[in-house]
mmCIF file with all atom_site columns, C-alpha atoms in Angstrom:
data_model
loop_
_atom_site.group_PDB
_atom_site.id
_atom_site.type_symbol
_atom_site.label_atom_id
_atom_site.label_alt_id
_atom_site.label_comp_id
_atom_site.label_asym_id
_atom_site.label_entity_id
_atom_site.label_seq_id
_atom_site.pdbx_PDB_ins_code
_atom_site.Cartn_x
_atom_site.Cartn_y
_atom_site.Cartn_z
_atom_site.occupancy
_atom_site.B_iso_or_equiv
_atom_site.pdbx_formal_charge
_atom_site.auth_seq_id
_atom_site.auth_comp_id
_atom_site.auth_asym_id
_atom_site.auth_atom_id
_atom_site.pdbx_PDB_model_num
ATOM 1   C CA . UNK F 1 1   ? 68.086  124.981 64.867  1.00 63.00 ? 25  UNK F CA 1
ATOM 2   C CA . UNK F 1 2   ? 68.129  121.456 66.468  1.00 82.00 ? 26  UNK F CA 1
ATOM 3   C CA . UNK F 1 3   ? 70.530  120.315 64.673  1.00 79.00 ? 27  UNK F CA 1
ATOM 4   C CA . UNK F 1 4   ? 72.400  123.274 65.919  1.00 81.00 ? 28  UNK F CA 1
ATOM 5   C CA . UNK F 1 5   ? 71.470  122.727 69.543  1.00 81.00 ? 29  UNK F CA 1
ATOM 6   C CA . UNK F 1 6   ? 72.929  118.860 69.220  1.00 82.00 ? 30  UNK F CA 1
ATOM 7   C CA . UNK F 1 7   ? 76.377  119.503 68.108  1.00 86.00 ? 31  UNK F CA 1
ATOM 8   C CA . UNK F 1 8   ? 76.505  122.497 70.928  1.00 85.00 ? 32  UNK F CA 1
ATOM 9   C CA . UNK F 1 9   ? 75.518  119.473 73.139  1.00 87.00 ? 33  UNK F CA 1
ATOM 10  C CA . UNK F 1 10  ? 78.083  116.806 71.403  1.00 85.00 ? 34  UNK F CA 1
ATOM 11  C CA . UNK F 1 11  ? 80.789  119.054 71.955  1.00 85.00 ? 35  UNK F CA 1
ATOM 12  C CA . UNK F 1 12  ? 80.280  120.439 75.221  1.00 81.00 ? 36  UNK F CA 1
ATOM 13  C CA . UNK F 1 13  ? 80.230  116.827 76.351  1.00 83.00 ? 37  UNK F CA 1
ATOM 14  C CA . UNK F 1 14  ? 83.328  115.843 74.418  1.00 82.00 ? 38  UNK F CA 1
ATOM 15  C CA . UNK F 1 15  ? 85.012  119.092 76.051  1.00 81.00 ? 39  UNK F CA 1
ATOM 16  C CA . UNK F 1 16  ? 83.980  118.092 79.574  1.00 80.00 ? 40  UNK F CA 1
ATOM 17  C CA . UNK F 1 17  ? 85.142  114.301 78.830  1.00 81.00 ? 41  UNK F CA 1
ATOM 18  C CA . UNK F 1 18  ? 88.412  115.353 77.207  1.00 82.00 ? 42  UNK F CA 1
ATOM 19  C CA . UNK F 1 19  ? 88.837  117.525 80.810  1.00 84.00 ? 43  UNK F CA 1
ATOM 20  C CA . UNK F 1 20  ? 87.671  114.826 83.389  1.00 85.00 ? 44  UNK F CA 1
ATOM 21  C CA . UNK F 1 21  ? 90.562  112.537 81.728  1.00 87.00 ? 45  UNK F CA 1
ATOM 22  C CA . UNK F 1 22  ? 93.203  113.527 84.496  1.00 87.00 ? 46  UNK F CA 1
ATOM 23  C CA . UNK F 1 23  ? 91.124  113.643 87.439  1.00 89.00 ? 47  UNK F CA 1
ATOM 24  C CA . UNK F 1 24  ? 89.814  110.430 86.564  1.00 90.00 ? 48  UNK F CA 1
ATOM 25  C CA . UNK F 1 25  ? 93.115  108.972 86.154  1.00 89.00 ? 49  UNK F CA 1
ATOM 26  C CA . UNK F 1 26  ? 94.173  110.515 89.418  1.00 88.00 ? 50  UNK F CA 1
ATOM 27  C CA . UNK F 1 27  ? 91.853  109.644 91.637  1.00 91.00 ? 51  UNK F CA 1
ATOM 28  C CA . UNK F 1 28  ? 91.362  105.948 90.096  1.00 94.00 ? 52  UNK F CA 1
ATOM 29  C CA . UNK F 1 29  ? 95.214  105.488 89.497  1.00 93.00 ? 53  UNK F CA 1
ATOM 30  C CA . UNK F 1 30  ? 95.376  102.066 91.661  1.00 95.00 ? 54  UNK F CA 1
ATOM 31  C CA . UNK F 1 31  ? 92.457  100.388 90.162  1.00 96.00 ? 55  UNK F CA 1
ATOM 32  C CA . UNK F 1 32  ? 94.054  101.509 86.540  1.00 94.00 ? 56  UNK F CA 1
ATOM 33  C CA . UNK F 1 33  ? 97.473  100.224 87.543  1.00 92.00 ? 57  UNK F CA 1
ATOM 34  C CA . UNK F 1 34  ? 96.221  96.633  89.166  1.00 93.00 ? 58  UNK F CA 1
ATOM 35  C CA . UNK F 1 35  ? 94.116  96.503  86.282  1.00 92.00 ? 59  UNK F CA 1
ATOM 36  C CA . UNK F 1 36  ? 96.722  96.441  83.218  1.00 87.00 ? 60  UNK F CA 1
ATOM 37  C CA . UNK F 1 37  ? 97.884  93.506  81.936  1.00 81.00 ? 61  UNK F CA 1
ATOM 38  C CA . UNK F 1 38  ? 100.825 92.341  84.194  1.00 76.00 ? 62  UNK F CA 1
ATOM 39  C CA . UNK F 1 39  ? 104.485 91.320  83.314  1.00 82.00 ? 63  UNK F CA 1
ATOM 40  C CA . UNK F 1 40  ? 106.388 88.509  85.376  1.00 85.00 ? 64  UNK F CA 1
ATOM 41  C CA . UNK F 1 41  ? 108.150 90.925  88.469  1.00 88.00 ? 65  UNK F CA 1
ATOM 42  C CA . UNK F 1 42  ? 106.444 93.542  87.667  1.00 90.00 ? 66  UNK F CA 1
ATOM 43  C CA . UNK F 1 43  ? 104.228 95.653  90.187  1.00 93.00 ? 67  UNK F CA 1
ATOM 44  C CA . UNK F 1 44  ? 102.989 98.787  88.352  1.00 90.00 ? 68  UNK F CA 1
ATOM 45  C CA . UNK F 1 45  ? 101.313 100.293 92.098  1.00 93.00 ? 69  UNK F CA 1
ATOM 46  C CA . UNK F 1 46  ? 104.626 100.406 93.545  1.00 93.00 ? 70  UNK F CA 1
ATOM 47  C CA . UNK F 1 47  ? 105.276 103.300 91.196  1.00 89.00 ? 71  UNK F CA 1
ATOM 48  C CA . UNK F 1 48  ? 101.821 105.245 92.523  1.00 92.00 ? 72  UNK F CA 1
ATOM 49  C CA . UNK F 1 49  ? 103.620 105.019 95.862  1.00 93.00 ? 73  UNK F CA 1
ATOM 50  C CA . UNK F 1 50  ? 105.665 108.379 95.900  1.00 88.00 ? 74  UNK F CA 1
ATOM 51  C CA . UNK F 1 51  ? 102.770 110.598 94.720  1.00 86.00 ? 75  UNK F CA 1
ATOM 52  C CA . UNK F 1 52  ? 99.323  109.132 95.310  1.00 90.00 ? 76  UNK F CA 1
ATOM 53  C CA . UNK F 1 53  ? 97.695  108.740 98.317  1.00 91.00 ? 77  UNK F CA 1
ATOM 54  C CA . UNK F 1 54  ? 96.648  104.850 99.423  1.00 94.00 ? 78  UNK F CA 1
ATOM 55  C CA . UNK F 1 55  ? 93.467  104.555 101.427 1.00 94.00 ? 79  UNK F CA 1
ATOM 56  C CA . UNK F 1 56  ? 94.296  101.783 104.102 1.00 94.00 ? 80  UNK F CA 1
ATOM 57  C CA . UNK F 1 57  ? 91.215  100.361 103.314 1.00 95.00 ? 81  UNK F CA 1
ATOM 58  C CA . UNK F 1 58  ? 92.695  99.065  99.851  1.00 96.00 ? 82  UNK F CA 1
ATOM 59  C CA . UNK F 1 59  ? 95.401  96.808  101.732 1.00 96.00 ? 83  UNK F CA 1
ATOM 60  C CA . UNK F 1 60  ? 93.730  95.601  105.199 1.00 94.00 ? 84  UNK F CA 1
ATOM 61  C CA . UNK F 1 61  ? 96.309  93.071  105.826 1.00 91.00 ? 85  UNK F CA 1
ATOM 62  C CA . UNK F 1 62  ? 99.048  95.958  105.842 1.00 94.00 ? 86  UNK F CA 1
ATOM 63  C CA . UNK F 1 63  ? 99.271  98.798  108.064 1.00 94.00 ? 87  UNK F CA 1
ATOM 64  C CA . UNK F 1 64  ? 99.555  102.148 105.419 1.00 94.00 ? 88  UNK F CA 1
ATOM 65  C CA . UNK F 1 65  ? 101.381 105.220 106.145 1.00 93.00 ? 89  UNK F CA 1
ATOM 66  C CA . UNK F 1 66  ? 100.577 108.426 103.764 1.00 91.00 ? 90  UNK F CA 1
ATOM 67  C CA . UNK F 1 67  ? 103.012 111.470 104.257 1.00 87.00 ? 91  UNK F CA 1
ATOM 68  C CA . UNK F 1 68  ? 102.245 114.274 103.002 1.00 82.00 ? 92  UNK F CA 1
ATOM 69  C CA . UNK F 1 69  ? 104.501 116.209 101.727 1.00 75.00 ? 93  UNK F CA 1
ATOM 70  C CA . UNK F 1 70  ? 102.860 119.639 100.450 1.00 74.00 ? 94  UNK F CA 1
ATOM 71  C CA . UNK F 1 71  ? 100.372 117.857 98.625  1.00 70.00 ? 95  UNK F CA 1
ATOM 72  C CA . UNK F 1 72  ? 102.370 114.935 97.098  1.00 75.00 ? 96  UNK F CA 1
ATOM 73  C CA . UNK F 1 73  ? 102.268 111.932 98.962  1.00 85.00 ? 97  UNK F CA 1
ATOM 74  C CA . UNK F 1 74  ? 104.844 109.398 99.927  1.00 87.00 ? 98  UNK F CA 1
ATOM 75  C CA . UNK F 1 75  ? 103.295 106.082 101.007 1.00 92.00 ? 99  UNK F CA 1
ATOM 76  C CA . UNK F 1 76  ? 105.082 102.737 102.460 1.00 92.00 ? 100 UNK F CA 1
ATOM 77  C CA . UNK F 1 77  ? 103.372 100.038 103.191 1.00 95.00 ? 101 UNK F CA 1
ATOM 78  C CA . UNK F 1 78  ? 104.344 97.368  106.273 1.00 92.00 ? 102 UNK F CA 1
ATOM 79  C CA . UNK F 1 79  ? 103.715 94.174  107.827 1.00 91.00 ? 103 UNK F CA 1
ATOM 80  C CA . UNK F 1 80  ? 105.136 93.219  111.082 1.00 86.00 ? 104 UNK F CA 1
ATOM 81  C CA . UNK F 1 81  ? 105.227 89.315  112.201 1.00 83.00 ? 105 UNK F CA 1
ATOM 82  C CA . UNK F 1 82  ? 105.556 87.807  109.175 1.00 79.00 ? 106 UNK F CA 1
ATOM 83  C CA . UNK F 1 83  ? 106.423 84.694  109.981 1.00 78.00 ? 107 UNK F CA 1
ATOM 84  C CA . UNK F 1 84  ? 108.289 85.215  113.500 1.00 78.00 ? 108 UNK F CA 1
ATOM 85  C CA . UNK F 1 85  ? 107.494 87.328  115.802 1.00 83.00 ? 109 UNK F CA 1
ATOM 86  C CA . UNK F 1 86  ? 109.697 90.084  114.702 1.00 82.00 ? 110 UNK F CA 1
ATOM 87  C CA . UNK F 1 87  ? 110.314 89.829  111.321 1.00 85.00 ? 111 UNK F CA 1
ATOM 88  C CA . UNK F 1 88  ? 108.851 93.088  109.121 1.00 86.00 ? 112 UNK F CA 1
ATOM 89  C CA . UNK F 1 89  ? 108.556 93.719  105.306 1.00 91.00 ? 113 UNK F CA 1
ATOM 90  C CA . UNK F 1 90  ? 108.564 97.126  104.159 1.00 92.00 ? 114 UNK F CA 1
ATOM 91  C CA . UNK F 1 91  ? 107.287 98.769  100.625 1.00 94.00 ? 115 UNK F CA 1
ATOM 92  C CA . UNK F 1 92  ? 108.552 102.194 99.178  1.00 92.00 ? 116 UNK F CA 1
ATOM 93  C CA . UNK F 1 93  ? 108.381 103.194 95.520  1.00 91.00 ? 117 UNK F CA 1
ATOM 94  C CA . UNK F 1 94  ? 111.845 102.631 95.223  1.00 91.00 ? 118 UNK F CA 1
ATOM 95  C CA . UNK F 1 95  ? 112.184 99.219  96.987  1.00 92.00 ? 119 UNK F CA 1
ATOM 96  C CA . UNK F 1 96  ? 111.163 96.658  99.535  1.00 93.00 ? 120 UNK F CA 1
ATOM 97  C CA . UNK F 1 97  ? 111.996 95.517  102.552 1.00 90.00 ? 121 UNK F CA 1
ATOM 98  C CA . UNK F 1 98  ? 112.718 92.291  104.558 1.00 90.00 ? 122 UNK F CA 1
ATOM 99  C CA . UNK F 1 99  ? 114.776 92.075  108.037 1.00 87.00 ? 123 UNK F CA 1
ATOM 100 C CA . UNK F 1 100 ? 114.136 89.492  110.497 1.00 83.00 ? 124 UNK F CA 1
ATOM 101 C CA . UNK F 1 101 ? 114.031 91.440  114.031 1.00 76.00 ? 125 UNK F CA 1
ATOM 102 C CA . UNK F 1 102 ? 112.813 95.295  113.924 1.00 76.00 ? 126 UNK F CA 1
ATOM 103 C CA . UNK F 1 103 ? 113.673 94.963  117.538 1.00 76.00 ? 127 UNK F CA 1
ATOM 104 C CA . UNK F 1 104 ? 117.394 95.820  116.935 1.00 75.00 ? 128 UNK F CA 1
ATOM 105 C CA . UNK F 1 105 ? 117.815 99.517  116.633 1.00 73.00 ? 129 UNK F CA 1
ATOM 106 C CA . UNK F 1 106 ? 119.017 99.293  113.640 1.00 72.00 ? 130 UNK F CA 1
ATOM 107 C CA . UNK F 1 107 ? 117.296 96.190  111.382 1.00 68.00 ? 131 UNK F CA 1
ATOM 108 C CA . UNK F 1 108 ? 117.783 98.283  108.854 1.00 69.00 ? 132 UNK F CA 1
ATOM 109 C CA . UNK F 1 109 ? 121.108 98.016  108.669 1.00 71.00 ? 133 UNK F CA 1
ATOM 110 C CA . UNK F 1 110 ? 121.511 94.859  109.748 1.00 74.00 ? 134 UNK F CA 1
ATOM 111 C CA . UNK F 1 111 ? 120.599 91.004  108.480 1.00 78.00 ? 135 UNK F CA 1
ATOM 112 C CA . UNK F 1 112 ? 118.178 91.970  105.717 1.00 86.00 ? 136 UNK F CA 1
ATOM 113 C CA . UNK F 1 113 ? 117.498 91.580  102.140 1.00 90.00 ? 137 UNK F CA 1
ATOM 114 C CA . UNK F 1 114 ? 115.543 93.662  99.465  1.00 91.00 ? 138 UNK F CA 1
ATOM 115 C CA . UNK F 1 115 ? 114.494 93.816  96.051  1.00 92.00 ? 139 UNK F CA 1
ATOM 116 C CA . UNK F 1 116 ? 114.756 97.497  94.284  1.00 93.00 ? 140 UNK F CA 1
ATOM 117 C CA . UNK F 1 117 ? 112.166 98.927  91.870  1.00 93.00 ? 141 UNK F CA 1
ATOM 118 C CA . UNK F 1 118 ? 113.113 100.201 88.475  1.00 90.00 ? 142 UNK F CA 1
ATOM 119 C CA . UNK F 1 119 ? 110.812 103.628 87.541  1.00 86.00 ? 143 UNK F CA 1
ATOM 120 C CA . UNK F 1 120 ? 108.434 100.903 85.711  1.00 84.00 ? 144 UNK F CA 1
ATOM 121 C CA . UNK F 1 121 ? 107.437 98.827  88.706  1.00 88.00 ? 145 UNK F CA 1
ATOM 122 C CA . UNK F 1 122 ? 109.864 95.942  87.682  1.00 90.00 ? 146 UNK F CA 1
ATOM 123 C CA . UNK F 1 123 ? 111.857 94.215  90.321  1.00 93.00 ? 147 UNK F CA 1
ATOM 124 C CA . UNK F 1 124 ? 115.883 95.967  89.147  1.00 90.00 ? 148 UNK F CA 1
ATOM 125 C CA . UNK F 1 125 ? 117.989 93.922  91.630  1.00 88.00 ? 149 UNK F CA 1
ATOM 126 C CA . UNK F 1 126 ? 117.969 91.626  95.075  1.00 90.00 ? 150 UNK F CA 1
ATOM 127 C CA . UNK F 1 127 ? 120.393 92.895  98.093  1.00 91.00 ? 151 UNK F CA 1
ATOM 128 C CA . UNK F 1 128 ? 121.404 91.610  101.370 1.00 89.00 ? 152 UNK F CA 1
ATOM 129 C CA . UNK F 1 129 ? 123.581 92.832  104.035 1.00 86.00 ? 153 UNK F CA 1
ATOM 130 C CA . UNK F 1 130 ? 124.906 90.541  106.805 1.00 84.00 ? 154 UNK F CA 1
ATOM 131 C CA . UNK F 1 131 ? 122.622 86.810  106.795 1.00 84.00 ? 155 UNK F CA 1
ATOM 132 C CA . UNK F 1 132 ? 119.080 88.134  105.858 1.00 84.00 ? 156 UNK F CA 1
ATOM 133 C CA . UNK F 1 133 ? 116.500 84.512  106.353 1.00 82.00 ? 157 UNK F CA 1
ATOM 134 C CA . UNK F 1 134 ? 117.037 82.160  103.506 1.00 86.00 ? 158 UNK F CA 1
ATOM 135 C CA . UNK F 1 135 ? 113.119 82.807  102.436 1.00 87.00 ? 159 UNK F CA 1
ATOM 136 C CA . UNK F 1 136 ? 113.443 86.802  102.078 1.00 89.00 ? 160 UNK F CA 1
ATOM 137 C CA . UNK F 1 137 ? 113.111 86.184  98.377  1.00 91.00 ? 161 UNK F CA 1
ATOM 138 C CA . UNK F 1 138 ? 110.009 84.326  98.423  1.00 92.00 ? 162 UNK F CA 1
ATOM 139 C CA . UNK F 1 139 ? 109.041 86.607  101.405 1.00 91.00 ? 163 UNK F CA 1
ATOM 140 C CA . UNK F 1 140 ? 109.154 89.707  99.564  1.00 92.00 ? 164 UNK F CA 1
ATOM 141 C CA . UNK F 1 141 ? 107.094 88.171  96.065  1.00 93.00 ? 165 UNK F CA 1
ATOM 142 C CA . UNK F 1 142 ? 104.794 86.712  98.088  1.00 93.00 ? 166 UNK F CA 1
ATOM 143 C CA . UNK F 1 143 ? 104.157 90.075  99.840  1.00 93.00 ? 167 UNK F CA 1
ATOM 144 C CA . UNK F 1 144 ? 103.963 92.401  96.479  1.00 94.00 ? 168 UNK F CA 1
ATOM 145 C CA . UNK F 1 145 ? 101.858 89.566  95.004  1.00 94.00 ? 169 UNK F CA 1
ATOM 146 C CA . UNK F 1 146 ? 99.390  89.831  98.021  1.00 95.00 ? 170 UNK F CA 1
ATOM 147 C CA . UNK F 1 147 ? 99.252  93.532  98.224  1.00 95.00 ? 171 UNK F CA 1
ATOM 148 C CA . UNK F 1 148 ? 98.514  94.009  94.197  1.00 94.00 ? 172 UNK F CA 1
ATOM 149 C CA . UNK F 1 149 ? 95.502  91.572  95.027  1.00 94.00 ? 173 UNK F CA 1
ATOM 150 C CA . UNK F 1 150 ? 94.841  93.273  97.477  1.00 96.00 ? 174 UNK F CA 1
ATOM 151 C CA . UNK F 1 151 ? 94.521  96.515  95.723  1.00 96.00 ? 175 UNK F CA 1
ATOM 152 C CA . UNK F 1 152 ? 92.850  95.142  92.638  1.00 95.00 ? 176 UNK F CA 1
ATOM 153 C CA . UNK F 1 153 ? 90.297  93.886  94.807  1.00 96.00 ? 177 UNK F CA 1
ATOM 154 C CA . UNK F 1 154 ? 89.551  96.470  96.998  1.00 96.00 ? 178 UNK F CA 1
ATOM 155 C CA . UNK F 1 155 ? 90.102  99.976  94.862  1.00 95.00 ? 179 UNK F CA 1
ATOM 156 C CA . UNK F 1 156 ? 87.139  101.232 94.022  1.00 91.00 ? 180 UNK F CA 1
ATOM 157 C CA . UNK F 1 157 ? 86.077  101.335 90.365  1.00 93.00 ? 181 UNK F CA 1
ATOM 158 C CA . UNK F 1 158 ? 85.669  104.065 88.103  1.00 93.00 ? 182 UNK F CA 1
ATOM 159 C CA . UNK F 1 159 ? 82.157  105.963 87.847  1.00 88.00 ? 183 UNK F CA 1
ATOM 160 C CA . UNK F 1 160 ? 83.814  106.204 83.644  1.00 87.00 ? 184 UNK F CA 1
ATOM 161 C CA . UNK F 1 161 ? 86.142  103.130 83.169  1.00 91.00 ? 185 UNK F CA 1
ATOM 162 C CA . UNK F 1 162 ? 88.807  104.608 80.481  1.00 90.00 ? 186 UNK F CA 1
ATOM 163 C CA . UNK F 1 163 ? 91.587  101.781 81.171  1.00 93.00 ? 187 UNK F CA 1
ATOM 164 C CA . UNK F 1 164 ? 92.236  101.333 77.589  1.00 90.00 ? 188 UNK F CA 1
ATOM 165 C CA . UNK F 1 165 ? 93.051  105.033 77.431  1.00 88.00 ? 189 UNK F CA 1
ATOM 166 C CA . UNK F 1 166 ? 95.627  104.194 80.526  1.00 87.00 ? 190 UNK F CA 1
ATOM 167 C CA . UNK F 1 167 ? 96.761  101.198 79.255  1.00 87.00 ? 191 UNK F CA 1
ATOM 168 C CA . UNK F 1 168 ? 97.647  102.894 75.646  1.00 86.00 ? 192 UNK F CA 1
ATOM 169 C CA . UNK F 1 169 ? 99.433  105.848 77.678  1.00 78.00 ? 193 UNK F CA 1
ATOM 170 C CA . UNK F 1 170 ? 101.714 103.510 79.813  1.00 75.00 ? 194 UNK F CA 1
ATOM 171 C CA . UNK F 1 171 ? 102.499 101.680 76.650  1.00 74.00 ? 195 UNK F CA 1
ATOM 172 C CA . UNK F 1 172 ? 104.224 105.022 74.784  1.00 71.00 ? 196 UNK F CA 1
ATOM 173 C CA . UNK F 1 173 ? 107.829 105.006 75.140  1.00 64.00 ? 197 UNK F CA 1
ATOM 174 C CA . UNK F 1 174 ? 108.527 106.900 78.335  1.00 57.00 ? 198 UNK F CA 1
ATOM 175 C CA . UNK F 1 175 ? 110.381 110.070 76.684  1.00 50.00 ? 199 UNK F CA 1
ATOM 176 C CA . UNK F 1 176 ? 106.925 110.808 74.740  1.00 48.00 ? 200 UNK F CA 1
ATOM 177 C CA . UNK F 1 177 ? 104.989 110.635 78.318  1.00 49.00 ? 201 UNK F CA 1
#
């Protein structure tokens, strides 16, 4: 009968492990992404940033904006006064952001450079309109660098640590994901 009594046991613990596997992953998915091993110009949070909410708290040096959008989040991340008084860097999930005077009305538009995101995190292309500052390149790595430290350092860790179970699901072709 004990013998009995410890598979029930092994198995209702496997069963509730098995089930705490996308919560976990959920809730920890910044620490998991700043915590895989990292290829040159690529920034696997960036990808987190159109469906998981980003506590301000992980990224002090950068003001956070979570909009929710019926439960699904949409975050960017800014810095004004980079290195001017006016100059502001942007980060979406799809790109970021460098223009030298969010004054104008539409800095957007005008004088500004940015680096898009492929669906993996990896930097796809660099884009300017007008005369963007002759640093927005080093700008904008220097800024994704600092906010993945940022995160890595300041997400909190998981109460079970399963990153090898993340790491071996990120590196499945995505069509089997």
């Amino acid at each position: 009968m004990e013998k009995k009594a410890v598979w029930i046991t092994l198995i209702v613990l496997c069963v509730l492990f098995v089930i705490q596997i996308p919560f976990n992953f959920h809730h920890n998915a910044y620490y998991y992404a700043t915590h895989t091993q990292q290829q040159k110009n690529r920034y696997p949070f960036v990808t987190l940033l159109d469906s998981n909410y980003l506590p301000a708290s992980y990224v002090p040096d950068y003001n956070v904006e979570n909009d929710d959008k019926r439960g699904s989040y949409i975050v960017t991340i800014n810095k004004r006064e980079i290195e001017t008084n006016f100059d502001i860097i942007e980060v979406s999930d799809t790109d970021i952001f460098f223009s030298k005077d969010y004054r104008d009305k539409n800095y957007y538009l005008n004088n500004n450079a940015s680096f898009s995101f492929t669906e993996h995190g990896t930097i796809n292309g660099y884009y300017k309109i007008g005369k963007p500052p002759k640093n927005a390149k080093q700008e904008m790595t220097h800024a994704l660098e600092q906010i993945q430290s940022e995160i890595k350092q300041n997400s909190e860790k998981p109460l079970i640590n399963i990153q090898w179970l993340w790491n071996l699901w990120f590196r499945l072709p995505s069509q089997y994901r």
